[in-house]
Amino acid sequence: MTHKQLTADARESLRALPSVDGLLRLEATGALVESYGRALTVTALRAALDEARDAIRGGEPDQAPGDARLVARARAWLEAALTPTLKPVINAAGVIIHTNLGRAPLSDAALAALQAVGAGYATLEYDLDAGQRGSRAVHAEQMLTRITAAEAALVVNNNAAAVLLMLTALCQGQEVIISRGQLVEIGGGFRVPDVMAQSGARLVEVGTTNRTHLRDYASAISANTAAILVAHHSNFKIIGFTSEPPLAELAELARARGILLLYDQGSGALLDVSPYGLEAEPTVLAGLEAGADVVAFSGDKLLGGPQAGILCGRRSAIEPLKRHPLARAVRPDKLCLAALSATLRPYLTGQTPAEIPVWRMLARPLDEVAADAEAWANHLRAAGVAAHTLAGEARVGGGSLPGTSLPTRLVAIRRANAARLAADLRLGTPPVIGRIQDDLFLLDPRTVLPGQADGLLQAVLAACIGTV
Ligand SMILES: *Cc1c(COP(=O)(O)O)cnc(C)c1O
């Protein structure tokens, strides 16, 4: 709309708006400048004035807002601009390792280690005994070799980096054999063939999507072959007429032909999940025992720690990785190493299911989850919300254990508009993430951390009946 089409009143209102300088002279604005700095406050005042001009031109109120209102809008703009976009949420979606929600929640010990190491200086690369430069490699790696009985270990930024480093350092310019059933995309752009291309290794595909035999691998080995790569298809499942040779047979073949067996295990399961009623997931230890030269996995999936990529295996295969220039580009920082070391400790002392949140959620008996669900539903019903409990399934997620689930007990909330409730809860403080099924809004207590229940119930009540 041009100026000409504005009403006389609107034109008058535009003229009545104060200038930025005028607003800056106000006492109330002085407080903003003190808290937020002059430059940002000026930006906020401009935004408030722009907003007022747009409203007047749009014919909304054709009165100019007063100074107090403009300063209040500027304050709201500043608060919104400085609110972190990365903030905690309550995961009531029943997906234990939810990649979009930051994967594994950290243990108390890992949090304490982050605080202790992050708040000051640390022995990241300093040897206290010798009083001189030390190696950052010692911290988590000693624990990893102790836990896995591998000869050597290396920690990098994430498992994508671990696989890239492994292929680059050990296979560049040579061939790597992989089954067609394992040319997988893990998500977030991690595709095995692309990583292979990036590493400079040449992909040699063998077998078919559903069946690959030992002889397929054997006949593909040439003088140019560096390794066989096995990628755990962690996020999907092929069922029916399928077969893949066991790792141990591939290890034997690799050894006999003088090539490496590299295993992208992915999930970082160091313990067996089958005692918790889940289908067995191949563990890191099983991969090493089967004879893989290197096993690569994530730190923040079933291991339950910070984002990290971990490589365990034979010293002769890990040493070249440590020396490769790419290792420097993907090295972990002190916070990662502090949290990872603290996360690994209970694996040595046998305390994992009690101390690591991911394992606590996996191991939590159904009757405990059901007791929470019952209590929450009662609390909501007492406030007039239509809630009941329901048998359901929680998932491990994070590309682990596809197609298997854990029995859980859900709180189901019946609303005229479940999608609306879900949106209100997402946008609340703290945000609550649930899921919708058959027009019911569902909350799974299994993934809600101890201490979050009160906040969650308050948020639900606020969204359902406007009570806080
Ligand atoms: C998760 C996963 C990756 C990627 O690991 P990030 O830690 O997310 O980089 C690679 N391979 C497999 C098999 C995985 O499961």
Tab-separated table of C-alpha atoms and ligand atoms in Angstrom:
chain	number	residue	atom	x	y	z
A	1	MET	CA	0.000	0.000	0.000
A	2	THR	CA	1.395	3.393	-0.863
A	3	HIS	CA	1.200	6.466	1.293
A	4	LYS	CA	-1.492	7.977	-0.898
A	5	GLN	CA	-3.980	5.232	-0.120
A	6	LEU	CA	-3.650	5.731	3.636
A	7	THR	CA	-6.397	7.446	5.527
A	8	ALA	CA	-5.707	10.850	6.983
A	9	ASP	CA	-5.827	9.279	10.448
A	10	ALA	CA	-3.224	6.661	9.524
A	11	ARG	CA	-0.935	9.331	8.085
A	12	GLU	CA	-1.324	11.296	11.278
A	13	SER	CA	-0.489	8.184	13.347
A	14	LEU	CA	2.669	7.496	11.321
A	15	ARG	CA	3.801	11.076	11.908
A	16	ALA	CA	3.054	10.716	15.626
A	17	LEU	CA	5.484	7.789	16.051
A	18	PRO	CA	8.575	8.804	18.018
A	19	SER	CA	12.105	8.523	16.594
A	20	VAL	CA	14.644	5.961	17.811
A	21	ASP	CA	16.577	8.825	19.410
A	22	GLY	CA	13.434	10.004	21.136
A	23	LEU	CA	12.842	6.532	22.569
A	24	LEU	CA	16.490	6.232	23.643
A	25	ARG	CA	16.085	9.295	25.865
A	26	LEU	CA	13.351	7.600	27.910
A	27	GLU	CA	14.202	6.310	31.363
A	28	ALA	CA	12.654	2.906	30.624
A	29	THR	CA	14.925	2.554	27.612
A	30	GLY	CA	17.959	3.312	29.775
A	31	ALA	CA	17.280	0.074	31.667
A	32	LEU	CA	17.215	-1.844	28.379
A	33	VAL	CA	20.523	-0.307	27.275
A	34	GLU	CA	22.042	-1.310	30.592
A	35	SER	CA	20.900	-4.942	30.301
A	36	TYR	CA	21.264	-5.527	26.586
A	37	GLY	CA	23.772	-2.973	25.323
A	38	ARG	CA	23.110	0.038	23.118
A	39	ALA	CA	23.517	-1.556	19.702
A	40	LEU	CA	21.066	-4.387	20.339
A	41	THR	CA	18.597	-2.039	22.043
A	42	VAL	CA	18.632	0.270	19.003
A	43	THR	CA	17.915	-2.741	16.770
A	44	ALA	CA	15.041	-3.731	19.060
A	45	LEU	CA	13.570	-0.201	19.061
A	46	ARG	CA	13.755	-0.118	15.249
A	47	ALA	CA	11.971	-3.459	15.137
A	48	ALA	CA	9.254	-2.159	17.478
A	49	LEU	CA	8.805	0.972	15.337
A	50	ASP	CA	8.712	-1.069	12.112
A	51	GLU	CA	6.087	-3.310	13.619
A	52	ALA	CA	3.995	-0.277	14.653
A	53	ARG	CA	4.311	1.263	11.162
A	54	ASP	CA	3.254	-1.990	9.503
A	55	ALA	CA	0.246	-2.248	11.800
A	56	ILE	CA	-0.845	1.312	11.038
A	57	ARG	CA	-0.375	0.836	7.280
A	58	GLY	CA	-2.289	-2.405	7.478
A	59	GLY	CA	-5.141	-0.417	8.954
A	60	GLU	CA	-5.013	-2.290	12.253
A	61	PRO	CA	-5.204	0.267	14.992
A	62	ASP	CA	-4.823	3.593	13.244
A	63	GLN	CA	-3.647	5.070	16.521
A	64	ALA	CA	0.113	5.257	17.081
A	65	PRO	CA	1.156	3.122	20.077
A	66	GLY	CA	2.456	5.101	23.059
A	67	ASP	CA	6.089	5.188	24.152
A	68	ALA	CA	5.511	2.679	26.947
A	69	ARG	CA	4.019	0.162	24.499
A	70	LEU	CA	6.894	0.597	22.044
A	71	VAL	CA	9.484	0.062	24.778
A	72	ALA	CA	7.584	-3.026	25.981
A	73	ARG	CA	7.630	-4.430	22.431
A	74	ALA	CA	11.377	-3.724	22.224
A	75	ARG	CA	11.904	-5.569	25.515
A	76	ALA	CA	9.927	-8.556	24.241
A	77	TRP	CA	11.989	-8.533	21.028
A	78	LEU	CA	15.235	-8.520	23.050
A	79	GLU	CA	14.103	-11.361	25.277
A	80	ALA	CA	13.042	-13.460	22.302
A	81	ALA	CA	16.269	-12.708	20.418
A	82	LEU	CA	18.392	-13.830	23.363
A	83	THR	CA	16.440	-16.962	24.274
A	84	PRO	CA	18.488	-19.990	23.220
A	85	THR	CA	16.927	-22.003	20.439
A	86	LEU	CA	18.643	-25.091	21.864
A	87	LYS	CA	16.701	-25.774	25.042
A	88	PRO	CA	15.689	-28.747	27.160
A	89	VAL	CA	12.475	-30.602	26.347
A	90	ILE	CA	10.599	-33.395	28.091
A	91	ASN	CA	10.627	-36.493	25.930
A	92	ALA	CA	7.341	-38.277	26.519
A	93	ALA	CA	7.394	-39.763	23.018
A	94	GLY	CA	8.644	-43.154	24.169
A	95	VAL	CA	11.705	-43.170	21.912
A	96	ILE	CA	14.709	-43.710	24.172
A	97	ILE	CA	17.469	-42.616	21.790
A	98	HIS	CA	15.677	-39.841	19.922
A	99	THR	CA	18.196	-38.360	17.478
A	100	ASN	CA	16.124	-35.201	16.956
A	101	LEU	CA	15.938	-34.701	20.714
A	102	GLY	CA	19.684	-35.064	21.256
A	103	ARG	CA	20.046	-38.861	21.713
A	104	ALA	CA	21.320	-40.050	25.106
A	105	PRO	CA	20.631	-37.987	28.231
A	106	LEU	CA	23.865	-37.891	30.248
A	107	SER	CA	24.429	-39.575	33.600
A	108	ASP	CA	24.865	-37.552	36.791
A	109	ALA	CA	28.541	-38.490	36.819
A	110	ALA	CA	28.986	-37.278	33.235
A	111	LEU	CA	27.290	-33.976	34.081
A	112	ALA	CA	29.508	-33.526	37.127
A	113	ALA	CA	32.583	-34.219	34.997
A	114	LEU	CA	31.456	-31.614	32.429
A	115	GLN	CA	31.044	-29.061	35.187
A	116	ALA	CA	34.378	-29.866	36.809
A	117	VAL	CA	36.420	-29.944	33.614
A	118	GLY	CA	34.531	-27.203	31.782
A	119	ALA	CA	34.720	-24.645	34.580
A	120	GLY	CA	38.481	-24.468	34.610
A	121	TYR	CA	41.696	-25.913	33.267
A	122	ALA	CA	42.243	-29.638	32.927
A	123	THR	CA	44.882	-32.267	32.154
A	124	LEU	CA	43.640	-32.526	28.569
A	125	GLU	CA	47.169	-32.760	27.165
A	126	TYR	CA	49.238	-32.478	30.289
A	127	ASP	CA	51.060	-35.238	32.118
A	128	LEU	CA	51.090	-34.392	35.826
A	129	ASP	CA	53.743	-36.999	36.677
A	130	ALA	CA	56.166	-35.761	34.081
A	131	GLY	CA	55.203	-32.089	34.387
A	132	GLN	CA	55.055	-31.745	30.637
A	133	ARG	CA	52.905	-32.180	27.588
A	134	GLY	CA	50.812	-35.335	27.621
A	135	SER	CA	48.327	-36.912	25.242
A	136	ARG	CA	44.592	-36.401	25.042
A	137	ALA	CA	44.428	-39.961	23.794
A	138	VAL	CA	44.937	-41.427	27.245
A	139	HIS	CA	41.694	-40.296	28.857
A	140	ALA	CA	38.786	-42.324	27.567
A	141	GLU	CA	40.915	-44.702	25.547
A	142	GLN	CA	42.389	-46.570	28.491
A	143	MET	CA	38.906	-47.228	29.801
A	144	LEU	CA	37.718	-48.336	26.388
A	145	THR	CA	40.489	-50.883	25.984
A	146	ARG	CA	39.810	-52.155	29.482
A	147	ILE	CA	36.069	-52.544	28.812
A	148	THR	CA	36.347	-54.068	25.360
A	149	ALA	CA	39.672	-55.911	25.776
A	150	ALA	CA	40.684	-54.349	22.445
A	151	GLU	CA	44.405	-53.633	22.011
A	152	ALA	CA	43.824	-49.991	21.128
A	153	ALA	CA	41.099	-47.355	20.949
A	154	LEU	CA	40.585	-43.896	19.485
A	155	VAL	CA	37.877	-41.330	20.179
A	156	VAL	CA	36.729	-38.849	17.518
A	157	ASN	CA	33.791	-36.464	17.090
A	158	ASN	CA	31.096	-38.873	15.993
A	159	ASN	CA	30.730	-42.236	14.334
A	160	ALA	CA	30.410	-40.763	10.850
A	161	ALA	CA	33.879	-39.257	11.386
A	162	ALA	CA	35.115	-42.564	12.816
A	163	VAL	CA	34.037	-44.488	9.712
A	164	LEU	CA	35.417	-41.822	7.379
A	165	LEU	CA	38.765	-41.813	9.204
A	166	MET	CA	38.930	-45.607	9.251
A	167	LEU	CA	38.288	-45.901	5.503
A	168	THR	CA	40.548	-42.974	4.589
A	169	ALA	CA	43.511	-44.059	6.666
A	170	LEU	CA	43.304	-47.766	5.924
A	171	CYS	CA	41.751	-48.073	2.470
A	172	GLN	CA	42.355	-44.893	0.401
A	173	GLY	CA	43.056	-45.732	-3.231
A	174	GLN	CA	42.209	-49.378	-2.642
A	175	GLU	CA	39.097	-51.502	-2.835
A	176	VAL	CA	36.650	-52.144	-0.033
A	177	ILE	CA	34.149	-54.967	-0.371
A	178	ILE	CA	30.644	-54.506	1.001
A	179	SER	CA	27.408	-56.445	0.701
A	180	ARG	CA	24.644	-54.816	-1.366
A	181	GLY	CA	22.386	-55.382	1.640
A	182	GLN	CA	24.531	-52.961	3.652
A	183	LEU	CA	24.710	-49.959	1.329
A	184	VAL	CA	22.627	-48.124	3.844
A	185	GLU	CA	21.632	-44.590	4.704
A	186	ILE	CA	21.702	-44.072	8.452
A	187	GLY	CA	20.020	-40.666	8.377
A	188	GLY	CA	21.263	-37.106	8.543
A	189	GLY	CA	23.069	-37.636	5.247
A	190	PHE	CA	25.236	-40.581	6.327
A	191	ARG	CA	25.204	-42.950	3.371
A	192	VAL	CA	27.767	-45.717	3.311
A	193	PRO	CA	28.518	-45.362	-0.447
A	194	ASP	CA	29.010	-41.591	-0.098
A	195	VAL	CA	31.321	-41.931	2.886
A	196	MET	CA	33.254	-44.535	0.947
A	197	ALA	CA	33.615	-42.188	-2.031
A	198	GLN	CA	34.722	-39.365	0.248
A	199	SER	CA	37.419	-41.571	1.784
A	200	GLY	CA	38.940	-42.306	-1.601
A	201	ALA	CA	38.311	-46.016	-1.214
A	202	ARG	CA	36.740	-47.869	-4.146
A	203	LEU	CA	33.503	-49.604	-3.394
A	204	VAL	CA	33.142	-53.199	-4.560
A	205	GLU	CA	29.564	-54.366	-4.122
A	206	VAL	CA	28.863	-58.042	-3.674
A	207	GLY	CA	25.786	-60.214	-3.241
A	208	THR	CA	22.215	-58.997	-3.488
A	209	THR	CA	19.981	-56.844	-1.337
A	210	ASN	CA	18.668	-59.793	0.637
A	211	ARG	CA	21.399	-62.432	0.367
A	212	THR	CA	25.171	-62.267	0.357
A	213	HIS	CA	27.328	-65.345	0.832
A	214	LEU	CA	30.875	-65.862	2.030
A	215	ARG	CA	31.825	-66.999	-1.490
A	216	ASP	CA	30.612	-63.638	-2.877
A	217	TYR	CA	33.148	-61.878	-0.688
A	218	ALA	CA	35.860	-64.452	-1.398
A	219	SER	CA	35.586	-64.151	-5.164
A	220	ALA	CA	35.665	-60.333	-5.028
A	221	ILE	CA	39.010	-60.140	-3.220
A	222	SER	CA	41.764	-58.935	-5.528
A	223	ALA	CA	45.361	-57.759	-5.169
A	224	ASN	CA	43.878	-54.282	-4.710
A	225	THR	CA	41.512	-55.117	-1.858
A	226	ALA	CA	42.222	-53.392	1.448
A	227	ALA	CA	39.259	-54.516	3.501
A	228	ILE	CA	35.809	-55.967	3.900
A	229	LEU	CA	33.416	-53.466	5.481
A	230	VAL	CA	30.435	-54.687	7.438
A	231	ALA	CA	27.884	-51.974	8.200
A	232	HIS	CA	25.291	-52.943	10.752
A	233	HIS	CA	21.921	-52.081	9.220
A	234	SER	CA	20.878	-50.533	12.438
A	235	ASN	CA	17.804	-48.635	11.322
A	236	PHE	CA	15.972	-51.119	9.140
A	237	LYS	CA	15.395	-54.789	8.890
A	238	ILE	CA	15.325	-57.222	6.015
A	239	ILE	CA	13.097	-60.135	6.785
A	240	GLY	CA	12.232	-63.267	4.850
A	241	PHE	CA	14.692	-64.992	2.523
A	242	THR	CA	17.873	-63.378	3.772
A	243	SER	CA	21.401	-64.315	4.662
A	244	GLU	CA	24.688	-62.714	5.522
A	245	PRO	CA	27.790	-64.597	6.610
A	246	PRO	CA	28.589	-64.336	10.312
A	247	LEU	CA	31.319	-61.852	11.230
A	248	ALA	CA	33.589	-64.648	12.464
A	249	GLU	CA	33.585	-66.285	9.016
A	250	LEU	CA	34.338	-62.962	7.340
A	251	ALA	CA	37.167	-62.398	9.828
A	252	GLU	CA	38.629	-65.773	8.988
A	253	LEU	CA	38.394	-65.050	5.269
A	254	ALA	CA	39.969	-61.604	5.696
A	255	ARG	CA	42.842	-63.005	7.726
A	256	ALA	CA	43.487	-65.830	5.288
A	257	ARG	CA	43.645	-63.359	2.379
A	258	GLY	CA	45.670	-60.699	4.196
A	259	ILE	CA	42.990	-57.972	4.242
A	260	LEU	CA	41.184	-56.163	7.061
A	261	LEU	CA	37.709	-56.670	8.441
A	262	LEU	CA	36.186	-53.306	9.382
A	263	TYR	CA	32.901	-53.242	11.253
A	264	ASP	CA	30.620	-50.213	11.560
A	265	GLN	CA	28.659	-51.470	14.553
A	266	GLY	CA	26.834	-48.139	15.006
A	267	SER	CA	24.850	-48.346	18.227
A	268	GLY	CA	27.709	-48.722	20.707
A	269	ALA	CA	25.903	-51.486	22.617
A	270	LEU	CA	28.494	-52.676	25.106
A	271	LEU	CA	25.969	-54.819	26.963
A	272	ASP	CA	23.439	-57.339	25.781
A	273	VAL	CA	19.927	-55.898	25.529
A	274	SER	CA	18.144	-59.268	25.477
A	275	PRO	CA	17.684	-59.485	29.293
A	276	TYR	CA	15.296	-56.532	28.912
A	277	GLY	CA	12.996	-58.313	26.541
A	278	LEU	CA	14.534	-56.854	23.385
A	279	GLU	CA	15.808	-58.771	20.421
A	280	ALA	CA	19.582	-59.278	20.689
A	281	GLU	CA	21.601	-56.413	19.162
A	282	PRO	CA	25.152	-57.275	18.097
A	283	THR	CA	27.500	-55.825	20.705
A	284	VAL	CA	30.849	-54.128	20.226
A	285	LEU	CA	32.502	-56.918	22.194
A	286	ALA	CA	30.957	-59.596	19.996
A	287	GLY	CA	32.355	-57.788	16.954
A	288	LEU	CA	35.842	-57.739	18.431
A	289	GLU	CA	35.604	-61.331	19.594
A	290	ALA	CA	34.486	-62.400	16.140
A	291	GLY	CA	37.772	-60.981	14.891
A	292	ALA	CA	36.990	-57.571	13.388
A	293	ASP	CA	40.206	-55.535	13.087
A	294	VAL	CA	38.369	-52.287	13.869
A	295	VAL	CA	34.893	-51.720	15.308
A	296	ALA	CA	33.401	-48.218	14.952
A	297	PHE	CA	30.434	-46.957	16.982
A	298	SER	CA	28.692	-43.884	18.396
A	299	GLY	CA	29.112	-42.553	21.942
A	300	ASP	CA	25.591	-41.160	22.233
A	301	LYS	CA	23.400	-44.094	21.239
A	302	LEU	CA	23.232	-47.232	23.398
A	303	LEU	CA	26.539	-46.405	25.046
A	304	GLY	CA	24.629	-43.567	26.708
A	305	GLY	CA	27.257	-40.824	26.615
A	306	PRO	CA	28.092	-37.624	24.732
A	307	GLN	CA	28.326	-37.341	20.957
A	308	ALA	CA	31.488	-39.201	20.015
A	309	GLY	CA	32.784	-41.731	17.547
A	310	ILE	CA	34.770	-44.594	18.978
A	311	LEU	CA	37.160	-46.934	17.219
A	312	CYS	CA	38.380	-50.060	18.996
A	313	GLY	CA	40.517	-52.817	17.610
A	314	ARG	CA	43.951	-54.127	16.790
A	315	ARG	CA	46.856	-51.794	17.536
A	316	SER	CA	48.229	-52.232	14.012
A	317	ALA	CA	44.937	-50.937	12.585
A	318	ILE	CA	44.257	-48.155	15.129
A	319	GLU	CA	47.780	-46.624	15.119
A	320	PRO	CA	47.586	-45.425	11.476
A	321	LEU	CA	44.267	-43.754	12.320
A	322	LYS	CA	45.858	-41.804	15.167
A	323	ARG	CA	48.645	-40.559	12.919
A	324	HIS	CA	46.435	-39.597	9.969
A	325	PRO	CA	45.976	-35.806	9.440
A	326	LEU	CA	42.207	-36.281	9.372
A	327	ALA	CA	42.358	-37.428	13.018
A	328	ARG	CA	43.308	-33.876	14.009
A	329	ALA	CA	40.273	-32.505	12.182
A	330	VAL	CA	37.856	-34.819	13.976
A	331	ARG	CA	39.435	-34.912	17.435
A	332	PRO	CA	37.175	-34.675	20.489
A	333	ASP	CA	37.286	-31.764	22.919
A	334	LYS	CA	37.790	-31.853	26.687
A	335	LEU	CA	34.046	-31.793	27.381
A	336	CYS	CA	33.446	-34.839	25.232
A	337	LEU	CA	36.323	-36.738	26.827
A	338	ALA	CA	35.254	-35.779	30.351
A	339	ALA	CA	31.662	-36.895	29.806
A	340	LEU	CA	32.698	-40.033	27.937
A	341	SER	CA	35.153	-41.160	30.635
A	342	ALA	CA	32.507	-40.653	33.314
A	343	THR	CA	29.965	-42.563	31.217
A	344	LEU	CA	32.343	-45.483	30.754
A	345	ARG	CA	33.152	-45.932	34.441
A	346	PRO	CA	29.972	-47.881	35.347
A	347	TYR	CA	30.693	-50.292	32.497
A	348	LEU	CA	33.822	-51.296	34.413
A	349	THR	CA	32.120	-51.500	37.796
A	350	GLY	CA	28.991	-53.293	36.599
A	351	GLN	CA	26.692	-50.384	37.498
A	352	THR	CA	25.514	-49.458	34.009
A	353	PRO	CA	21.764	-50.233	34.303
A	354	ALA	CA	21.609	-48.224	37.541
A	355	GLU	CA	23.664	-45.227	36.451
A	356	ILE	CA	23.314	-44.659	32.708
A	357	PRO	CA	19.927	-43.079	31.867
A	358	VAL	CA	19.500	-44.920	28.563
A	359	TRP	CA	19.993	-48.272	30.301
A	360	ARG	CA	17.820	-47.244	33.234
A	361	MET	CA	14.989	-46.597	30.789
A	362	LEU	CA	15.592	-49.910	29.014
A	363	ALA	CA	15.772	-51.818	32.281
A	364	ARG	CA	12.828	-50.138	34.006
A	365	PRO	CA	10.246	-52.804	34.842
A	366	LEU	CA	6.846	-52.410	33.194
A	367	ASP	CA	5.031	-52.269	36.535
A	368	GLU	CA	7.041	-49.196	37.558
A	369	VAL	CA	6.219	-47.452	34.293
A	370	ALA	CA	2.574	-48.474	34.723
A	371	ALA	CA	2.489	-47.054	38.255
A	372	ASP	CA	3.670	-43.690	36.904
A	373	ALA	CA	1.129	-43.785	34.087
A	374	GLU	CA	-1.679	-44.580	36.570
A	375	ALA	CA	-0.622	-41.760	38.909
A	376	TRP	CA	-0.398	-39.241	36.060
A	377	ALA	CA	-3.767	-40.229	34.636
A	378	ASN	CA	-5.354	-39.928	38.091
A	379	HIS	CA	-3.812	-36.508	38.598
A	380	LEU	CA	-5.109	-35.293	35.238
A	381	ARG	CA	-8.585	-36.793	35.764
A	382	ALA	CA	-8.833	-35.113	39.171
A	383	ALA	CA	-8.375	-31.801	37.350
A	384	GLY	CA	-11.096	-32.664	34.855
A	385	VAL	CA	-8.939	-33.864	31.939
A	386	ALA	CA	-10.173	-36.989	30.121
A	387	ALA	CA	-7.176	-39.282	30.646
A	388	HIS	CA	-6.757	-43.038	30.905
A	389	THR	CA	-3.902	-45.527	30.609
A	390	LEU	CA	-3.203	-47.844	27.757
A	391	ALA	CA	-0.739	-50.636	26.926
A	392	GLY	CA	1.836	-49.497	24.355
A	393	GLU	CA	5.279	-49.931	22.913
A	394	ALA	CA	8.377	-47.829	23.544
A	395	ARG	CA	11.177	-47.861	20.979
A	396	VAL	CA	14.925	-47.766	21.403
A	397	GLY	CA	15.358	-45.447	18.403
A	398	GLY	CA	18.527	-43.712	17.244
A	399	GLY	CA	18.933	-46.264	14.506
A	400	SER	CA	19.203	-49.088	17.018
A	401	LEU	CA	17.169	-52.249	17.196
A	402	PRO	CA	14.816	-51.650	14.275
A	403	GLY	CA	11.487	-53.369	14.520
A	404	THR	CA	11.797	-54.247	18.179
A	405	SER	CA	10.049	-52.507	21.002
A	406	LEU	CA	9.653	-52.529	24.735
A	407	PRO	CA	6.314	-52.943	26.474
A	408	THR	CA	5.254	-49.738	28.163
A	409	ARG	CA	2.162	-48.122	29.685
A	410	LEU	CA	0.900	-44.889	28.177
A	411	VAL	CA	-1.232	-42.040	29.428
A	412	ALA	CA	-3.858	-41.307	26.766
A	413	ILE	CA	-5.545	-37.914	26.714
A	414	ARG	CA	-8.752	-37.500	24.762
A	415	ARG	CA	-9.295	-34.026	23.294
A	416	ALA	CA	-11.470	-32.677	20.528
A	417	ASN	CA	-8.255	-31.717	18.741
A	418	ALA	CA	-5.245	-33.866	19.665
A	419	ALA	CA	-2.962	-32.123	17.143
A	420	ARG	CA	-3.756	-28.795	18.773
A	421	LEU	CA	-2.854	-30.164	22.216
A	422	ALA	CA	0.394	-31.584	20.826
A	423	ALA	CA	1.269	-28.181	19.350
A	424	ASP	CA	0.422	-26.312	22.571
A	425	LEU	CA	2.636	-28.689	24.555
A	426	ARG	CA	5.497	-28.339	22.075
A	427	LEU	CA	5.344	-24.572	22.406
A	428	GLY	CA	5.000	-24.556	26.201
A	429	THR	CA	7.694	-24.157	28.839
A	430	PRO	CA	9.196	-26.670	29.140
A	431	PRO	CA	8.248	-28.081	25.745
A	432	VAL	CA	6.714	-31.553	26.011
A	433	ILE	CA	6.966	-33.991	23.103
A	434	GLY	CA	4.335	-36.734	22.996
A	435	ARG	CA	2.711	-38.571	20.129
A	436	ILE	CA	-0.714	-38.963	18.572
A	437	GLN	CA	-2.410	-42.227	17.783
A	438	ASP	CA	-6.074	-42.786	16.895
A	439	ASP	CA	-6.901	-39.178	17.844
A	440	LEU	CA	-5.470	-39.700	21.335
A	441	PHE	CA	-2.545	-37.702	22.637
A	442	LEU	CA	-0.111	-40.161	24.259
A	443	LEU	CA	2.535	-39.689	26.949
A	444	ASP	CA	5.059	-42.455	27.679
A	445	PRO	CA	6.544	-42.311	31.206
A	446	ARG	CA	9.399	-44.610	30.177
A	447	THR	CA	11.393	-41.785	28.565
A	448	VAL	CA	10.509	-39.100	31.114
A	449	LEU	CA	13.441	-38.564	33.464
A	450	PRO	CA	13.148	-38.649	37.241
A	451	GLY	CA	12.219	-35.169	38.421
A	452	GLN	CA	10.430	-34.158	35.205
A	453	ALA	CA	6.977	-35.517	36.052
A	454	ASP	CA	5.730	-32.452	37.954
A	455	GLY	CA	6.737	-30.073	35.180
A	456	LEU	CA	5.145	-32.345	32.613
A	457	LEU	CA	1.827	-32.586	34.453
A	458	GLN	CA	1.730	-28.837	34.997
A	459	ALA	CA	2.375	-28.268	31.309
A	460	VAL	CA	-0.406	-30.682	30.344
A	461	LEU	CA	-2.870	-29.050	32.735
A	462	ALA	CA	-1.911	-25.608	31.474
A	463	ALA	CA	-2.498	-26.705	27.889
A	464	CYS	CA	-5.767	-28.527	28.641
A	465	ILE	CA	-7.507	-26.185	31.069
A	466	GLY	CA	-5.320	-23.124	31.309
A	467	THR	CA	-4.257	-23.853	34.902
A	468	VAL	CA	-0.642	-23.572	35.900
B	1	LIG	C1	24.420	-44.002	13.924
B	1	LIG	C2	25.262	-44.703	12.947
B	1	LIG	C3	26.243	-43.999	12.219
B	1	LIG	C4	26.463	-42.521	12.390
B	1	LIG	O1	26.928	-42.241	13.679
B	1	LIG	P1	26.952	-40.720	14.248
B	1	LIG	O2	27.498	-40.881	15.628
B	1	LIG	O3	25.552	-40.245	14.205
B	1	LIG	O4	27.848	-39.944	13.372
B	1	LIG	C5	27.010	-44.715	11.328
B	1	LIG	N1	26.829	-46.039	11.147
B	1	LIG	C6	25.886	-46.750	11.831
B	1	LIG	C7	25.739	-48.218	11.571
B	1	LIG	C8	25.071	-46.103	12.760
B	1	LIG	O5	24.142	-46.792	13.433
